[in-house]
Amino acid sequence: MKKILPKLFLFSMLNALYLFIIPLWHMHGIIAKENPIAFIGISISIFLGFRNNAAWMRYSEARNLWGNLLITARSLVREIKNTTPATQAEILSVVHLLVSYCYALKSALRHESTPEIVSNCAPHLREQRNITTPCNALLLEIGAWLHQHRQNDLNYQNLNQYLNTISTIQGGCERISNTPIPFAYTLILHRTVYIFCAIYPLLIINNFGALSVLFSLFTTYALLALDAIAAELEDPFGCEDNDLPLNAICNAIEIDLREMVGDTLLPAKVRPDKYYRLV
């Protein structure tokens, strides 16, 4: 609501201005016709529907990818505990690498700096200033740990399949993040919505008079809100209200993995704020 409030105020002022301008137009024989404007409204609703569906598909796929990351990380830790001769301390070290990987992936998708937890769990990465993808470096570290603590080659192949799945998840997230909905399509839709919201009162002002301001405001709110929601869902890895709560997901992964290996120093679970929002 806070994003579209200035636009709603602007269109409300424009609608109120029509109450004074329309009588002057009528004096000169200018009368707005309903059919063309209504046709534009139908077209806009179709375009908005397509864009919202495309944005929702991106959001849904991103949520599935991070859900699969949680499942794969749990399965990998379980297999490590059950099929390798590693001690609890050694397993805890690879758990820290997996947790660091999740936080590094989250930061990369949000275009943030590498979090401190990655530097703490993999201090050599701090020295490699020119490294561009910490996630790949962490996967190499985890792969090297699995090879070192393997029971046999077949055991290593089974464990490595989980790393391949994690790498596929990373690629899917990077594809969504680096391939936005075409800007030209979004720009045309923005402009068309604004033009329609500006001329829509001309449809109803003759029938409803001053009430047309209220009725057109409702229509304007619906169109602008749908457009704003689609813009947020288009990039599901951001920090806006309707984006994925990646911090909370990483927190859940960390708690689950550390609990699986008997670690008692668990972080506090991330809770929604007073507005029921997670980040």
Tab-separated table of N, CA, C and O in Angstrom, residues 31-106:
chain	number	residue	atom	x	y	z
A	31	ILE	N	-17.470	14.865	-25.781
A	31	ILE	CA	-18.077	13.895	-24.878
A	31	ILE	C	-17.299	12.580	-24.999
A	31	ILE	O	-17.068	12.086	-26.108
A	32	ALA	N	-16.889	12.037	-23.855
A	32	ALA	CA	-16.134	10.770	-23.843
A	32	ALA	C	-17.061	9.602	-24.152
A	32	ALA	O	-18.175	9.524	-23.633
A	33	LYS	N	-16.607	8.713	-25.018
A	33	LYS	CA	-17.366	7.523	-25.366
A	33	LYS	C	-16.881	6.335	-24.527
A	33	LYS	O	-15.696	6.202	-24.224
A	34	GLU	N	-17.796	5.452	-24.196
A	34	GLU	CA	-17.478	4.371	-23.272
A	34	GLU	C	-16.763	3.203	-23.940
A	34	GLU	O	-15.826	2.649	-23.378
A	35	ASN	N	-17.158	2.813	-25.120
A	35	ASN	CA	-16.694	1.561	-25.711
A	35	ASN	C	-15.176	1.470	-25.876
A	35	ASN	O	-14.570	0.476	-25.493
A	36	PRO	N	-14.495	2.483	-26.447
A	36	PRO	CA	-13.047	2.347	-26.626
A	36	PRO	C	-12.298	2.208	-25.309
A	36	PRO	O	-11.361	1.421	-25.189
A	37	ILE	N	-12.697	2.993	-24.294
A	37	ILE	CA	-11.989	2.951	-23.015
A	37	ILE	C	-12.220	1.609	-22.330
A	37	ILE	O	-11.312	1.042	-21.716
A	38	ALA	N	-13.434	1.091	-22.411
A	38	ALA	CA	-13.718	-0.207	-21.805
A	38	ALA	C	-12.884	-1.305	-22.465
A	38	ALA	O	-12.405	-2.225	-21.794
A	39	PHE	N	-12.698	-1.208	-23.779
A	39	PHE	CA	-11.875	-2.199	-24.490
A	39	PHE	C	-10.432	-2.151	-23.992
A	39	PHE	O	-9.789	-3.189	-23.818
A	40	ILE	N	-9.911	-0.948	-23.749
A	40	ILE	CA	-8.554	-0.824	-23.216
A	40	ILE	C	-8.456	-1.485	-21.847
A	40	ILE	O	-7.480	-2.160	-21.530
A	41	GLY	N	-9.490	-1.320	-21.013
A	41	GLY	CA	-9.481	-1.929	-19.680
A	41	GLY	C	-9.432	-3.439	-19.746
A	41	GLY	O	-8.722	-4.085	-18.956
A	42	ILE	N	-10.167	-4.024	-20.677
A	42	ILE	CA	-10.131	-5.482	-20.837
A	42	ILE	C	-8.736	-5.934	-21.267
A	42	ILE	O	-8.206	-6.933	-20.751
A	43	SER	N	-8.114	-5.210	-22.165
A	43	SER	CA	-6.766	-5.571	-22.624
A	43	SER	C	-5.755	-5.492	-21.494
A	43	SER	O	-4.897	-6.372	-21.333
A	44	ILE	N	-5.869	-4.434	-20.677
A	44	ILE	CA	-4.933	-4.275	-19.560
A	44	ILE	C	-5.079	-5.428	-18.574
A	44	ILE	O	-4.084	-5.961	-18.061
A	45	SER	N	-6.313	-5.812	-18.271
A	45	SER	CA	-6.517	-6.908	-17.317
A	45	SER	C	-5.907	-8.204	-17.837
A	45	SER	O	-5.359	-8.999	-17.063
A	46	ILE	N	-5.966	-8.427	-19.143
A	46	ILE	CA	-5.363	-9.630	-19.728
A	46	ILE	C	-3.842	-9.570	-19.597
A	46	ILE	O	-3.192	-10.544	-19.178
A	47	PHE	N	-3.255	-8.408	-19.939
A	47	PHE	CA	-1.800	-8.264	-19.843
A	47	PHE	C	-1.325	-8.388	-18.397
A	47	PHE	O	-0.301	-9.026	-18.113
A	48	LEU	N	-2.063	-7.789	-17.470
A	48	LEU	CA	-1.699	-7.902	-16.062
A	48	LEU	C	-1.778	-9.359	-15.592
A	48	LEU	O	-0.948	-9.810	-14.802
A	49	GLY	N	-2.790	-10.069	-16.081
A	49	GLY	CA	-2.909	-11.475	-15.711
A	49	GLY	C	-1.724	-12.291	-16.196
A	49	GLY	O	-1.178	-13.111	-15.443
A	50	PHE	N	-1.292	-12.055	-17.434
A	50	PHE	CA	-0.129	-12.767	-17.960
A	50	PHE	C	1.123	-12.438	-17.148
A	50	PHE	O	1.899	-13.336	-16.793
A	51	ARG	N	1.314	-11.178	-16.842
A	51	ARG	CA	2.520	-10.781	-16.108
A	51	ARG	C	2.494	-11.329	-14.683
A	51	ARG	O	3.515	-11.794	-14.168
A	52	ASN	N	1.355	-11.276	-14.032
A	52	ASN	CA	1.266	-11.819	-12.675
A	52	ASN	C	1.505	-13.324	-12.661
A	52	ASN	O	2.135	-13.850	-11.736
A	53	ASN	N	1.004	-14.024	-13.676
A	53	ASN	CA	1.247	-15.463	-13.756
A	53	ASN	C	2.732	-15.759	-13.948
A	53	ASN	O	3.279	-16.682	-13.321
A	54	ALA	N	3.374	-14.965	-14.824
A	54	ALA	CA	4.811	-15.168	-15.049
A	54	ALA	C	5.608	-14.881	-13.777
A	54	ALA	O	6.529	-15.631	-13.432
A	55	ALA	N	5.239	-13.806	-13.067
A	55	ALA	CA	5.938	-13.470	-11.824
A	55	ALA	C	5.704	-14.547	-10.763
A	55	ALA	O	6.626	-14.919	-10.024
A	56	TRP	N	4.463	-15.036	-10.671
A	56	TRP	CA	4.165	-16.072	-9.673
A	56	TRP	C	4.899	-17.367	-9.973
A	56	TRP	O	5.356	-18.055	-9.049
A	57	MET	N	5.047	-17.718	-11.241
A	57	MET	CA	5.794	-18.922	-11.603
A	57	MET	C	7.249	-18.804	-11.164
A	57	MET	O	7.842	-19.783	-10.679
A	58	ARG	N	7.841	-17.616	-11.307
A	58	ARG	CA	9.213	-17.404	-10.857
A	58	ARG	C	9.299	-17.562	-9.337
A	58	ARG	O	10.208	-18.204	-8.819
A	59	TYR	N	8.344	-16.967	-8.628
A	59	TYR	CA	8.325	-17.050	-7.169
A	59	TYR	C	8.141	-18.500	-6.716
A	59	TYR	O	8.838	-18.972	-5.814
A	60	SER	N	7.201	-19.193	-7.341
A	60	SER	CA	6.920	-20.577	-6.951
A	60	SER	C	8.121	-21.478	-7.209
A	60	SER	O	8.464	-22.338	-6.378
A	61	GLU	N	8.776	-21.292	-8.355
A	61	GLU	CA	9.956	-22.107	-8.656
A	61	GLU	C	11.078	-21.824	-7.667
A	61	GLU	O	11.765	-22.748	-7.204
A	62	ALA	N	11.258	-20.546	-7.312
A	62	ALA	CA	12.297	-20.194	-6.346
A	62	ALA	C	12.023	-20.832	-4.992
A	62	ALA	O	12.938	-21.329	-4.325
A	63	ARG	N	10.738	-20.821	-4.583
A	63	ARG	CA	10.399	-21.436	-3.288
A	63	ARG	C	10.639	-22.947	-3.334
A	63	ARG	O	11.128	-23.537	-2.354
A	64	ASN	N	10.322	-23.586	-4.456
A	64	ASN	CA	10.575	-25.024	-4.580
A	64	ASN	C	12.070	-25.333	-4.528
A	64	ASN	O	12.494	-26.342	-3.934
A	65	LEU	N	12.870	-24.477	-5.157
A	65	LEU	CA	14.317	-24.695	-5.160
A	65	LEU	C	14.889	-24.630	-3.746
A	65	LEU	O	15.693	-25.485	-3.349
A	66	TRP	N	14.452	-23.638	-2.975
A	66	TRP	CA	14.977	-23.535	-1.614
A	66	TRP	C	14.410	-24.634	-0.721
A	66	TRP	O	15.079	-25.079	0.218
A	67	GLY	N	13.198	-25.071	-0.987
A	67	GLY	CA	12.684	-26.227	-0.260
A	67	GLY	C	13.495	-27.472	-0.556
A	67	GLY	O	13.792	-28.274	0.344
A	68	ASN	N	13.866	-27.655	-1.823
A	68	ASN	CA	14.707	-28.797	-2.195
A	68	ASN	C	16.105	-28.688	-1.587
A	68	ASN	O	16.734	-29.713	-1.279
A	69	LEU	N	16.594	-27.459	-1.434
A	69	LEU	CA	17.897	-27.281	-0.795
A	69	LEU	C	17.850	-27.756	0.657
A	69	LEU	O	18.784	-28.423	1.133
A	70	LEU	N	16.783	-27.423	1.355
A	70	LEU	CA	16.617	-27.893	2.731
A	70	LEU	C	16.563	-29.420	2.791
A	70	LEU	O	17.234	-30.057	3.620
A	71	ILE	N	15.786	-30.028	1.906
A	71	ILE	CA	15.654	-31.487	1.886
A	71	ILE	C	16.990	-32.156	1.569
A	71	ILE	O	17.397	-33.130	2.213
A	72	THR	N	17.690	-31.623	0.565
A	72	THR	CA	18.960	-32.222	0.152
A	72	THR	C	20.010	-32.100	1.245
A	72	THR	O	20.783	-33.053	1.486
A	73	ALA	N	20.055	-30.950	1.916
A	73	ALA	CA	21.034	-30.771	2.997
A	73	ALA	C	20.765	-31.747	4.140
A	73	ALA	O	21.692	-32.358	4.697
A	74	ARG	N	19.506	-31.925	4.503
A	74	ARG	CA	19.167	-32.895	5.545
A	74	ARG	C	19.584	-34.309	5.143
A	74	ARG	O	20.162	-35.064	5.937
A	75	SER	N	19.267	-34.661	3.892
A	75	SER	CA	19.582	-36.018	3.424
A	75	SER	C	21.081	-36.252	3.389
A	75	SER	O	21.560	-37.349	3.731
A	76	LEU	N	21.841	-35.235	2.977
A	76	LEU	CA	23.288	-35.380	2.909
A	76	LEU	C	23.878	-35.599	4.298
A	76	LEU	O	24.724	-36.491	4.488
A	77	VAL	N	23.437	-34.832	5.271
A	77	VAL	CA	23.954	-34.996	6.638
A	77	VAL	C	23.578	-36.372	7.190
A	77	VAL	O	24.384	-37.033	7.864
A	78	ARG	N	22.369	-36.828	6.906
A	78	ARG	CA	21.962	-38.151	7.377
A	78	ARG	C	22.837	-39.238	6.769
A	78	ARG	O	23.273	-40.165	7.463
A	79	GLU	N	23.121	-39.127	5.461
A	79	GLU	CA	23.959	-40.129	4.809
A	79	GLU	C	25.381	-40.086	5.361
A	79	GLU	O	26.023	-41.132	5.530
A	80	ILE	N	25.870	-38.882	5.639
A	80	ILE	CA	27.220	-38.764	6.195
A	80	ILE	C	27.296	-39.460	7.544
A	80	ILE	O	28.242	-40.202	7.846
A	81	LYS	N	26.291	-39.244	8.386
A	81	LYS	CA	26.294	-39.862	9.717
A	81	LYS	C	26.204	-41.384	9.635
A	81	LYS	O	26.829	-42.098	10.428
A	82	ASN	N	25.431	-41.863	8.678
A	82	ASN	CA	25.158	-43.311	8.630
A	82	ASN	C	26.168	-44.112	7.829
A	82	ASN	O	26.277	-45.327	8.020
A	83	THR	N	26.884	-43.477	6.915
A	83	THR	CA	27.699	-44.261	5.977
A	83	THR	C	29.176	-43.890	5.982
A	83	THR	O	29.932	-44.462	5.189
A	84	THR	N	29.592	-42.933	6.799
A	84	THR	CA	31.013	-42.574	6.831
A	84	THR	C	31.566	-42.793	8.234
A	84	THR	O	30.826	-42.733	9.225
A	85	PRO	N	32.875	-43.011	8.328
A	85	PRO	CA	33.494	-43.220	9.653
A	85	PRO	C	33.860	-41.914	10.357
A	85	PRO	O	34.605	-41.940	11.351
A	86	ALA	N	33.369	-40.790	9.892
A	86	ALA	CA	33.738	-39.496	10.469
A	86	ALA	C	33.225	-39.372	11.899
A	86	ALA	O	32.164	-39.895	12.249
A	87	THR	N	33.993	-38.675	12.721
A	87	THR	CA	33.586	-38.425	14.098
A	87	THR	C	32.542	-37.311	14.147
A	87	THR	O	32.294	-36.613	13.143
A	88	GLN	N	31.958	-37.095	15.317
A	88	GLN	CA	30.948	-36.051	15.462
A	88	GLN	C	31.543	-34.667	15.191
A	88	GLN	O	30.906	-33.827	14.554
A	89	ALA	N	32.757	-34.449	15.668
A	89	ALA	CA	33.402	-33.156	15.433
A	89	ALA	C	33.661	-32.931	13.946
A	89	ALA	O	33.500	-31.815	13.433
A	90	GLU	N	34.064	-33.991	13.254
A	90	GLU	CA	34.321	-33.863	11.813
A	90	GLU	C	33.015	-33.611	11.050
A	90	GLU	O	32.977	-32.804	10.110
A	91	ILE	N	31.947	-34.295	11.454
A	91	ILE	CA	30.657	-34.070	10.799
A	91	ILE	C	30.166	-32.655	11.072
A	91	ILE	O	29.590	-31.999	10.196
A	92	LEU	N	30.414	-32.159	12.268
A	92	LEU	CA	30.000	-30.795	12.601
A	92	LEU	C	30.723	-29.772	11.726
A	92	LEU	O	30.144	-28.763	11.332
A	93	SER	N	31.966	-30.068	11.366
A	93	SER	CA	32.707	-29.138	10.509
A	93	SER	C	32.090	-29.053	9.116
A	93	SER	O	32.007	-27.971	8.529
A	94	VAL	N	31.645	-30.188	8.562
A	94	VAL	CA	31.023	-30.144	7.242
A	94	VAL	C	29.625	-29.541	7.317
A	94	VAL	O	29.152	-28.906	6.368
A	95	VAL	N	28.957	-29.709	8.461
A	95	VAL	CA	27.670	-29.051	8.654
A	95	VAL	C	27.847	-27.537	8.618
A	95	VAL	O	27.042	-26.814	8.008
A	96	HIS	N	28.918	-27.050	9.239
A	96	HIS	CA	29.191	-25.613	9.196
A	96	HIS	C	29.429	-25.148	7.761
A	96	HIS	O	29.013	-24.046	7.377
A	97	LEU	N	30.086	-25.970	6.968
A	97	LEU	CA	30.296	-25.616	5.562
A	97	LEU	C	28.964	-25.562	4.803
A	97	LEU	O	28.743	-24.669	3.975
A	98	LEU	N	28.088	-26.516	5.074
A	98	LEU	CA	26.783	-26.525	4.407
A	98	LEU	C	25.952	-25.308	4.808
A	98	LEU	O	25.314	-24.676	3.955
A	99	VAL	N	25.971	-24.982	6.084
A	99	VAL	CA	25.237	-23.799	6.551
A	99	VAL	C	25.825	-22.541	5.922
A	99	VAL	O	25.088	-21.642	5.477
A	100	SER	N	27.140	-22.464	5.869
A	100	SER	CA	27.795	-21.314	5.247
A	100	SER	C	27.415	-21.199	3.780
A	100	SER	O	27.217	-20.092	3.257
A	101	TYR	N	27.318	-22.344	3.113
A	101	TYR	CA	26.917	-22.331	1.710
A	101	TYR	C	25.532	-21.711	1.546
A	101	TYR	O	25.313	-20.906	0.634
A	102	CYS	N	24.582	-22.078	2.404
A	102	CYS	CA	23.220	-21.532	2.294
A	102	CYS	C	23.220	-20.022	2.479
A	102	CYS	O	22.563	-19.290	1.723
A	103	TYR	N	23.961	-19.541	3.462
A	103	TYR	CA	24.026	-18.097	3.688
A	103	TYR	C	24.763	-17.393	2.545
A	103	TYR	O	24.414	-16.270	2.167
A	104	ALA	N	25.776	-18.034	2.000
A	104	ALA	CA	26.497	-17.439	0.865
A	104	ALA	C	25.600	-17.356	-0.363
A	104	ALA	O	25.624	-16.354	-1.096
A	105	LEU	N	24.793	-18.396	-0.595
A	105	LEU	CA	23.870	-18.380	-1.730
A	105	LEU	C	22.825	-17.289	-1.546
A	105	LEU	O	22.487	-16.569	-2.486
A	106	LYS	N	22.316	-17.161	-0.330
A	106	LYS	CA	21.341	-16.106	-0.047
A	106	LYS	C	21.928	-14.724	-0.321
A	106	LYS	O	21.293	-13.884	-0.957
